[in-house]
PDB file of C-alpha atoms in Angstrom:
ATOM      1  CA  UNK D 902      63.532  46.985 121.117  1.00 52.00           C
ATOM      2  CA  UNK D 903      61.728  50.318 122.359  1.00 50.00           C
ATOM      3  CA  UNK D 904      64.908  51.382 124.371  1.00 42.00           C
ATOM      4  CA  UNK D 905      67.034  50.558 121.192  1.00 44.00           C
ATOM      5  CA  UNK D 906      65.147  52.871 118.810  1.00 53.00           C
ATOM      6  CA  UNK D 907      65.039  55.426 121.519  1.00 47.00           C
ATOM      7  CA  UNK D 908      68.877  55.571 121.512  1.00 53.00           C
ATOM      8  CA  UNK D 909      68.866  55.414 117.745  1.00 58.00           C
ATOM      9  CA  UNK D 910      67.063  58.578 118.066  1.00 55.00           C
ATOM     10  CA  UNK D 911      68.625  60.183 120.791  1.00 49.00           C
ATOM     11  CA  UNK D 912      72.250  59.380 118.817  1.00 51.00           C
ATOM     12  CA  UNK D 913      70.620  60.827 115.545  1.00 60.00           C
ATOM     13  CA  UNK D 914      69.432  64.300 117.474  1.00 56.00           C
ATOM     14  CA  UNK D 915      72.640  64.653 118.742  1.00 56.00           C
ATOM     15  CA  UNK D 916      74.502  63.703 115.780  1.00 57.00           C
ATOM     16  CA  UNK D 917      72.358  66.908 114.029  1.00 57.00           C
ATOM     17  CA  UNK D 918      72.691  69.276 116.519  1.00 51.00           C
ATOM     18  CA  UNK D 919      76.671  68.511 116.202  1.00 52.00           C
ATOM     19  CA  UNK D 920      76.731  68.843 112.819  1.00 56.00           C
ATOM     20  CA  UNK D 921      74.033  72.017 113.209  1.00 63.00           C
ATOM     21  CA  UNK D 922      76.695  73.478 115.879  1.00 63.00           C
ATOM     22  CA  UNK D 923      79.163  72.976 114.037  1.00 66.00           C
ATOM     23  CA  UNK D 924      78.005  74.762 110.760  1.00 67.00           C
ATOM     24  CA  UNK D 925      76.888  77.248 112.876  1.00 73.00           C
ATOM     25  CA  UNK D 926      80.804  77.867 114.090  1.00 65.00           C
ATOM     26  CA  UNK D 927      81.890  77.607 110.369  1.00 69.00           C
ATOM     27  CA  UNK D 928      79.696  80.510 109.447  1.00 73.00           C
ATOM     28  CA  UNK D 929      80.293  82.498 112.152  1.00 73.00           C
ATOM     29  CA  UNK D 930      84.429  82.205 111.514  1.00 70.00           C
ATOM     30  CA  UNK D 931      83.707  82.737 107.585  1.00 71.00           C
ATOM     31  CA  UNK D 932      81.632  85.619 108.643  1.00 64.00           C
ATOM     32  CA  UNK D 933      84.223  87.164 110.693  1.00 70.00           C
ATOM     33  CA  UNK D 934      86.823  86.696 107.533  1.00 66.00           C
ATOM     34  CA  UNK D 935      85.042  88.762 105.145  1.00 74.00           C
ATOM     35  CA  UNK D 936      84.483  91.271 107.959  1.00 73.00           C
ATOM     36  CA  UNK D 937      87.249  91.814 109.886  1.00 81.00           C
ATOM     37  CA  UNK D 938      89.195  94.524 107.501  1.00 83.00           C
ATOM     38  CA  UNK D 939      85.372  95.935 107.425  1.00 87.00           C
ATOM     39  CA  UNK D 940      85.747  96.264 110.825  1.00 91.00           C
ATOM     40  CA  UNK D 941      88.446  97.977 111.362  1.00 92.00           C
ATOM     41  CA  UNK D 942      87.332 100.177 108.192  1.00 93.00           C
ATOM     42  CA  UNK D 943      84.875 101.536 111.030  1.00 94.00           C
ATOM     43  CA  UNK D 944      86.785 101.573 113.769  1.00 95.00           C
ATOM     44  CA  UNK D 945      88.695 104.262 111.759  1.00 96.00           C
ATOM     45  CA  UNK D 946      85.315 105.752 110.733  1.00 96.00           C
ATOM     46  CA  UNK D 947      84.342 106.434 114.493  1.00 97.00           C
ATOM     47  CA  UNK D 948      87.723 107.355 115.375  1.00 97.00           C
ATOM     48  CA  UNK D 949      87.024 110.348 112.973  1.00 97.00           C
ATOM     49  CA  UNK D 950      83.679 111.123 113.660  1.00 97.00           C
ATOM     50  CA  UNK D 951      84.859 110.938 117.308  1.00 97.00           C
ATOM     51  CA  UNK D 952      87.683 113.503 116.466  1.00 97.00           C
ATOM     52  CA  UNK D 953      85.277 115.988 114.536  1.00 97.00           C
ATOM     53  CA  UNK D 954      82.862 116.063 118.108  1.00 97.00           C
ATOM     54  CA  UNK D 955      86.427 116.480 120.090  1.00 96.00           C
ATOM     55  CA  UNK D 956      87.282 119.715 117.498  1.00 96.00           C
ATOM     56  CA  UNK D 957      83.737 121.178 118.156  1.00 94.00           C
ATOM     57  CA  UNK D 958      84.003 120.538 121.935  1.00 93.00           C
ATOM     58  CA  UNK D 959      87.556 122.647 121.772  1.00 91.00           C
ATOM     59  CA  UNK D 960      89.382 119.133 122.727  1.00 94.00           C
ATOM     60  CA  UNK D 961      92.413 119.648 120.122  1.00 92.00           C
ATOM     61  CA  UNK D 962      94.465 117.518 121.726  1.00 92.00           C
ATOM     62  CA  UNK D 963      91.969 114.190 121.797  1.00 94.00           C
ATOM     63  CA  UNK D 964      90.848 115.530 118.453  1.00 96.00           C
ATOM     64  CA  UNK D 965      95.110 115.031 117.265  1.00 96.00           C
ATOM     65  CA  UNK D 966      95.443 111.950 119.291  1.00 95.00           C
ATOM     66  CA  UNK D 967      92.388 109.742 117.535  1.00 96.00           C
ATOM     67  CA  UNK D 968      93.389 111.185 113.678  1.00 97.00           C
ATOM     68  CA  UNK D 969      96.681 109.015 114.749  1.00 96.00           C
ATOM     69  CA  UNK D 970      94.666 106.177 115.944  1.00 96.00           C
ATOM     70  CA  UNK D 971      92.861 106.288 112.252  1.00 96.00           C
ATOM     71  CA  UNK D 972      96.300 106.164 111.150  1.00 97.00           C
ATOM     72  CA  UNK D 973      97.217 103.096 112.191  1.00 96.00           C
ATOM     73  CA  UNK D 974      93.697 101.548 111.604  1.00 95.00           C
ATOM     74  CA  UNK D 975      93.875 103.006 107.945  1.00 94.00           C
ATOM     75  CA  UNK D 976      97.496 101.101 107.602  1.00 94.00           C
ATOM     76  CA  UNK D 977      95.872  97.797 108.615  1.00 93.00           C
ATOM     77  CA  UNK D 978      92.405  97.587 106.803  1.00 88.00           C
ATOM     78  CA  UNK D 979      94.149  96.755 103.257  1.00 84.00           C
ATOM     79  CA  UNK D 980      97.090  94.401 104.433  1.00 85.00           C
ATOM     80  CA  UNK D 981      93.954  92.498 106.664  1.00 86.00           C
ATOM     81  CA  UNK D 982      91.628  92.256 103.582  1.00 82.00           C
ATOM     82  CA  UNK D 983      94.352  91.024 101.047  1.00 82.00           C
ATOM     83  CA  UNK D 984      95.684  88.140 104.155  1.00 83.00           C
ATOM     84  CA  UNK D 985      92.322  87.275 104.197  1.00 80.00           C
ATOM     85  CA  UNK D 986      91.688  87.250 100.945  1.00 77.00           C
ATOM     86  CA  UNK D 987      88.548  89.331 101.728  1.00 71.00           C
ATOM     87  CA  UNK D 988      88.907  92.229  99.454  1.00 73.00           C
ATOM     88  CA  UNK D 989      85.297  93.901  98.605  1.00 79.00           C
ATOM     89  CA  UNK D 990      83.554  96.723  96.807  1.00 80.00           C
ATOM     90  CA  UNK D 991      81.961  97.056  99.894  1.00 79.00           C
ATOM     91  CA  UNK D 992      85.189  97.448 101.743  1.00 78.00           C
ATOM     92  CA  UNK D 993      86.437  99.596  99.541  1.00 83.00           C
ATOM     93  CA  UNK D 994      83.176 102.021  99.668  1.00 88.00           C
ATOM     94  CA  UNK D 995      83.634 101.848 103.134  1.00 90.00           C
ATOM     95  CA  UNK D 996      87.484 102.571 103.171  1.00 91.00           C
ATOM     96  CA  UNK D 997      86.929 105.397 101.368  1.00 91.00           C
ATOM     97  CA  UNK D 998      84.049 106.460 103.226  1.00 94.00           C
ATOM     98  CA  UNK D 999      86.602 106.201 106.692  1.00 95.00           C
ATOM     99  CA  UNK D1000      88.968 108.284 105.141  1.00 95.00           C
ATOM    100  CA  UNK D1001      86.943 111.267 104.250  1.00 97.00           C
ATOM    101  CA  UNK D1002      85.547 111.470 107.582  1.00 97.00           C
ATOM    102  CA  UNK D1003      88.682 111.173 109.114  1.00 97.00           C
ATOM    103  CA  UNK D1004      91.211 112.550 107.092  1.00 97.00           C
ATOM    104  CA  UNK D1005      89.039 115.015 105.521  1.00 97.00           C
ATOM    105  CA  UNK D1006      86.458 116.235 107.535  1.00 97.00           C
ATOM    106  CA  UNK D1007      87.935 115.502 110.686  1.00 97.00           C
ATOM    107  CA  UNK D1008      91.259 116.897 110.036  1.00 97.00           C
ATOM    108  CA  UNK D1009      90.164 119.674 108.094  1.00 97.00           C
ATOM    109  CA  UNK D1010      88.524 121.237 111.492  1.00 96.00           C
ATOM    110  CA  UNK D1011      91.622 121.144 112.907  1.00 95.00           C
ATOM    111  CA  UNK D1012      91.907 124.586 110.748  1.00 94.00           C
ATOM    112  CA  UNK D1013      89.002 126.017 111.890  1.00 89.00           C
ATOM    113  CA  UNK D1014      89.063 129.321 113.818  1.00 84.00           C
ATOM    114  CA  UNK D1015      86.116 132.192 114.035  1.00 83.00           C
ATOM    115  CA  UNK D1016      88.126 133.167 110.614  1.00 86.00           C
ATOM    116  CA  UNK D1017      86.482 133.264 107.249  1.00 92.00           C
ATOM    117  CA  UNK D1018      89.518 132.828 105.603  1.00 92.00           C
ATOM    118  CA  UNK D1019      90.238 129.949 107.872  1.00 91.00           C
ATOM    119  CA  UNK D1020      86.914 128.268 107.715  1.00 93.00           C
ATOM    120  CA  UNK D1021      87.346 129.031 104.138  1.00 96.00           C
ATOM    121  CA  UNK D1022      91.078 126.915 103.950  1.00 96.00           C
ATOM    122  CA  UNK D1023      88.912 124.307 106.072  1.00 96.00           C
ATOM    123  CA  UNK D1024      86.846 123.942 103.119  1.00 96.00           C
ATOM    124  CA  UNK D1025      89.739 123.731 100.625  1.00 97.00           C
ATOM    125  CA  UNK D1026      91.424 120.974 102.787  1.00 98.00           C
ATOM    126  CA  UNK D1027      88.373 119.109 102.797  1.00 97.00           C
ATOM    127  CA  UNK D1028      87.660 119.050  98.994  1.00 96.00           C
ATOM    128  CA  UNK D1029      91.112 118.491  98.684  1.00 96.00           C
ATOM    129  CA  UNK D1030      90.583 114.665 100.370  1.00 97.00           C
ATOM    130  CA  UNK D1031      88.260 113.940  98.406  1.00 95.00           C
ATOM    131  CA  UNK D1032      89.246 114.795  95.012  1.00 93.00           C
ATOM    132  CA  UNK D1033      92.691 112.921  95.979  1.00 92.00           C
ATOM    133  CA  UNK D1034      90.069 109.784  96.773  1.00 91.00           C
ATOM    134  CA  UNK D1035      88.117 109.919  93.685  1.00 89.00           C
ATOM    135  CA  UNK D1036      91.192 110.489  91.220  1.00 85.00           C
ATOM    136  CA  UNK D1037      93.440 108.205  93.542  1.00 84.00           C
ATOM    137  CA  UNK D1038      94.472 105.863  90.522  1.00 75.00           C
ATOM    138  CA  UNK D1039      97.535 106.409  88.882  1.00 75.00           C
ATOM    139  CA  UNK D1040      96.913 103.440  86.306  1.00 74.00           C
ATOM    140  CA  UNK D1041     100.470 101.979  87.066  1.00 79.00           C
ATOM    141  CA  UNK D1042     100.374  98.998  89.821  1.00 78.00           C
ATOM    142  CA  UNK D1043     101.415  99.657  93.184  1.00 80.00           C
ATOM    143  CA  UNK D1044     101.108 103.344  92.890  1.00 87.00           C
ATOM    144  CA  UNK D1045      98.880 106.542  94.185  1.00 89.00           C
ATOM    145  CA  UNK D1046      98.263 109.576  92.094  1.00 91.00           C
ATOM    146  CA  UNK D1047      98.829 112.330  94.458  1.00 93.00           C
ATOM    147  CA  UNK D1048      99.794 111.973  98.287  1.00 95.00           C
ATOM    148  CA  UNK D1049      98.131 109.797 100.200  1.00 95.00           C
ATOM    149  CA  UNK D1050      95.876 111.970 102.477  1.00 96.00           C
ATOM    150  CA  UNK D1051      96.714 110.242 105.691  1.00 96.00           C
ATOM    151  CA  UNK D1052     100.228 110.780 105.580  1.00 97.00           C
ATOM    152  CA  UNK D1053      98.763 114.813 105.150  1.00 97.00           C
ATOM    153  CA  UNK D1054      96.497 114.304 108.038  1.00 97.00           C
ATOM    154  CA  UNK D1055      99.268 112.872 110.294  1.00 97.00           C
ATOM    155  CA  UNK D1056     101.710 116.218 109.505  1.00 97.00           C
ATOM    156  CA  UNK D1057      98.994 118.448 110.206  1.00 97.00           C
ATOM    157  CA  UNK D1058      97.569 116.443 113.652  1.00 97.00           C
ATOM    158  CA  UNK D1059     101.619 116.421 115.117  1.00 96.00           C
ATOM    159  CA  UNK D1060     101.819 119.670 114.114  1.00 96.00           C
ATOM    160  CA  UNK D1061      98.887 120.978 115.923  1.00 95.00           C
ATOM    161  CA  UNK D1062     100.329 119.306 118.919  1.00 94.00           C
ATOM    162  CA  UNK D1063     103.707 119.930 119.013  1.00 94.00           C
ATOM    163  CA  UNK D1064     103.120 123.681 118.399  1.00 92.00           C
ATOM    164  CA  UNK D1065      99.856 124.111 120.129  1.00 91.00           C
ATOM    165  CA  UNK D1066      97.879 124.643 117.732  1.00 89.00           C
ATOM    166  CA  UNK D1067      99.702 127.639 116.163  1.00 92.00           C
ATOM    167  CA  UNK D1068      97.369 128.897 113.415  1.00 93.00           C
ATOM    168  CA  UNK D1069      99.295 130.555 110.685  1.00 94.00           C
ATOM    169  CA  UNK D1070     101.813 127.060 110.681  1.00 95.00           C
ATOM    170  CA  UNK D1071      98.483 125.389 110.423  1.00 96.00           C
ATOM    171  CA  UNK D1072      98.043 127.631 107.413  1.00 96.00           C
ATOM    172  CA  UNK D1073     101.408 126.966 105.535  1.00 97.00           C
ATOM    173  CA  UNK D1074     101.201 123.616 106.407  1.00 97.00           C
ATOM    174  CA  UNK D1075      97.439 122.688 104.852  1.00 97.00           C
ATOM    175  CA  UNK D1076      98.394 124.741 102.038  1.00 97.00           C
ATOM    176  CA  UNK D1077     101.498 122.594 101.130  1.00 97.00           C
ATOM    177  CA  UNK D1078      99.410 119.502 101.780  1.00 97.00           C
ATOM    178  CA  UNK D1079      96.330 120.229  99.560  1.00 97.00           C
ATOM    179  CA  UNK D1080      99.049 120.880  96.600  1.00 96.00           C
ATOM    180  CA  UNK D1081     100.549 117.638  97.275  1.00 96.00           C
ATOM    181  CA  UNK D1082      97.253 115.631  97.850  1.00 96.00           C
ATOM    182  CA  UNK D1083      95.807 117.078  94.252  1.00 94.00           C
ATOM    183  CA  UNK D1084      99.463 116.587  92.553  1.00 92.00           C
ATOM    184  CA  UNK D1085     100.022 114.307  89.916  1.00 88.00           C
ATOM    185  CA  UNK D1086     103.180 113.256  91.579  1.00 90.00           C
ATOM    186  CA  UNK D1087     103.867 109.674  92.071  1.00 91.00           C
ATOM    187  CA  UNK D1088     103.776 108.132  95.863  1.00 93.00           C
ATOM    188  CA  UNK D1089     103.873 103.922  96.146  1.00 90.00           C
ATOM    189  CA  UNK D1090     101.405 102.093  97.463  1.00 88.00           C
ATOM    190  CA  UNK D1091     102.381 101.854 101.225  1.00 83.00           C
ATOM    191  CA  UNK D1092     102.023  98.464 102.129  1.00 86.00           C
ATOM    192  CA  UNK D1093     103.509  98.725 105.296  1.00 90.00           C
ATOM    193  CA  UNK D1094     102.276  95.538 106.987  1.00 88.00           C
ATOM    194  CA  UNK D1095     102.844  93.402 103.666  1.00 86.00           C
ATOM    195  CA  UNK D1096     106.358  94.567 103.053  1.00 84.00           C
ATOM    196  CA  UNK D1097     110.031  94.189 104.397  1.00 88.00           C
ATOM    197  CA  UNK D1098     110.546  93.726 108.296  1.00 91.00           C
ATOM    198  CA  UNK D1099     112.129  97.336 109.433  1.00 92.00           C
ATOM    199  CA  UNK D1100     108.371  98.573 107.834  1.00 93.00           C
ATOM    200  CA  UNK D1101     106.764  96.454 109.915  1.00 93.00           C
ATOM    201  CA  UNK D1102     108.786  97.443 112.982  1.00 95.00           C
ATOM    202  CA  UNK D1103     108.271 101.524 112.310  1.00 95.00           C
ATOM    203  CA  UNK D1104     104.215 100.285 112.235  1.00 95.00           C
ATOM    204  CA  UNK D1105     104.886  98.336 116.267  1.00 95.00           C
ATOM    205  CA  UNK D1106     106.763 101.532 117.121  1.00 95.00           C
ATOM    206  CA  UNK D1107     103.729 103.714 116.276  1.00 95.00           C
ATOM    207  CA  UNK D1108     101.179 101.513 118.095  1.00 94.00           C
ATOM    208  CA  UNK D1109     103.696 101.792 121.275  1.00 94.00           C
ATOM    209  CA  UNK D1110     104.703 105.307 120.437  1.00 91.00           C
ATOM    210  CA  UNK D1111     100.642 106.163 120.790  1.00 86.00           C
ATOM    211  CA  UNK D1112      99.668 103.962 123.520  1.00 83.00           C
ATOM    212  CA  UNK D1113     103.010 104.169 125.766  1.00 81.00           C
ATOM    213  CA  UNK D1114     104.886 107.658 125.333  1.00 74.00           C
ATOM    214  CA  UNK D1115     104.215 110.739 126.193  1.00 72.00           C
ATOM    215  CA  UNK D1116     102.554 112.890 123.184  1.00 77.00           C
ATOM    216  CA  UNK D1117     105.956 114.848 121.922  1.00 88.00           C
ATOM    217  CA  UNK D1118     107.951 111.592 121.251  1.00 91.00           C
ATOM    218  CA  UNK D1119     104.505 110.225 120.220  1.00 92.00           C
ATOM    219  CA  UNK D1120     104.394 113.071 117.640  1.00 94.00           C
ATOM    220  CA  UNK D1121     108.126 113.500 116.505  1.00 95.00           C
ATOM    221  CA  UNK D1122     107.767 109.621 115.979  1.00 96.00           C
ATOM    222  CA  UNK D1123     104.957 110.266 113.328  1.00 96.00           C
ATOM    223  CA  UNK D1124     105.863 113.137 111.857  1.00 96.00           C
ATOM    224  CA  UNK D1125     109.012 111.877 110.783  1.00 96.00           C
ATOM    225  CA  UNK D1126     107.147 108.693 109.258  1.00 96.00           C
ATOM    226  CA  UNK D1127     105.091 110.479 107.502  1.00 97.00           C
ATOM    227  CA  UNK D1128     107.507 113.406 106.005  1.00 96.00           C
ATOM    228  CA  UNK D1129     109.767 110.467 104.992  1.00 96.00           C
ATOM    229  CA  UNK D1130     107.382 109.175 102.875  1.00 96.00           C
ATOM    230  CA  UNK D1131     107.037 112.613 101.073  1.00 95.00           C
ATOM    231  CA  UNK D1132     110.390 112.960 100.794  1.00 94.00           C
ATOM    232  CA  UNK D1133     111.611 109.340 100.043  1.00 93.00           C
ATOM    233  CA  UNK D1134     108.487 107.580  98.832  1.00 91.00           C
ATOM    234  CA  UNK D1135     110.356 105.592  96.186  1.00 87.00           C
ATOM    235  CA  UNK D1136     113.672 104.571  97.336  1.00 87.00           C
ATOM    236  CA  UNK D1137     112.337 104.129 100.934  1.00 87.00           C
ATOM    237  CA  UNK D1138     108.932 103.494 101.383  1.00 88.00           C
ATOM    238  CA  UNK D1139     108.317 101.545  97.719  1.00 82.00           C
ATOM    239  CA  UNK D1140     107.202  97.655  98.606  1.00 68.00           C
ATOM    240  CA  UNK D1141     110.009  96.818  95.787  1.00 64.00           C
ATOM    241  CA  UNK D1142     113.037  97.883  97.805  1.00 50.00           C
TER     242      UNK D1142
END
């Protein structure tokens, strides 16, 4: 009779601990859902604020090469959240947060020189993101108000590479991007992940373009992406087509 109750018990502590383990798992996976576009919201946070301490050390190059990296990361936060059905003010706050340290601050020193007119264009640039992120909404679905600043921030990183850092193309080149960041032209939402297959394909080419070329193919490769969406935003790059 004692040895019977004994198991009793010993079945009942590890029936709860089970059951404790395995609620444990559940929270831990549901934990992981809501988080993982979070994640990589701050993965392309630190990639910025990684590129801003690479600008200030005089590492232009790494400083180029990590904007792209918060490219791709940028490109992948949205379609994860909206998979996952994880979409959150907080991960919007903190999407917005990623790209103004990355695409704003970060790529705005890319125009800094001992210059006050330069530091002064820096400045512009800067403001420039983050008007384009407050004002963003163009109040018809699927669309952007003004071009997307990544897509600005990937022209100007390529072409700080390809020409090495040649300051008065810099110049031309933020200038043309601030007036199409505080436009009120219309660019579509670029669900590039969530839309037809050859999208998805030009988004694997970038990750091996980054991680497996040589920087000019690397940087021809996203310069083209990103002028085509300036140039063709609707009848190329719209998720409708």
């Amino acid at each position: 009779m004692i040895l019977l109750t004994a198991s009793s018990g010993l079945f009942q502590c590890t029936n709860k601990f089970f059951h404790s383990d395995k609620a444990t798992g559940l929270r831990i996976k549901e934990f992981a859902r809501r988080n993982a576009a979070n994640a990589l919201s701050v993965a392309n946070m630190i990639m910025g604020l990684a590129s801003i301490l690479s600008s200030l050390d005089g590492h232009h190059h790494t400083a180029c090469w990590l904007l792209l990296i918060g490219y791709l990361l940028d490109l992948a936060d949205g379609a994860v959240a909206r998979r996952l059905d994880a979409c959150s003010a907080l991960g919007a706050k903190l999407d917005d947060f990623a790209d103004f340290t990355t695409f704003g601050i970060a790529t705005s020193l890319l125009l800094r020189t001992s210059g006050m007119l330069d530091n002064i264009l820096c400045i512009c640039y800067a403001l420039s993101v983050f008007v384009r992120l407050c004002f963003f909404s163009s109040g018809i679905p699927f669309m952007y108000l003004g071009l997307p600043c990544i897509y600005a921030s990937a022209i100007l990183a390529c072409a700080s590479m390809l020409s090495g850092g040649n300051a008065a193309m810099l110049r031309v080149i933020a200038v043309a991007m601030i007036l199409f960041m505080i436009s009120h032209s219309f660019y579509p939402h670029d669900r590039v992940l969530e839309s037809q297959a050859w999208k998805k394909a030009v988004y694997a080419g970038g990750v091996v373009m980054l991680f497996c070329s040589f920087f000019p193919p690397a940087c021809v490769y996203y310069l083209l992406w990103s002028v085509s969406y300036i140039l063709f935003p609707t009848s190329l790059w719209s998720s409708e087509v």
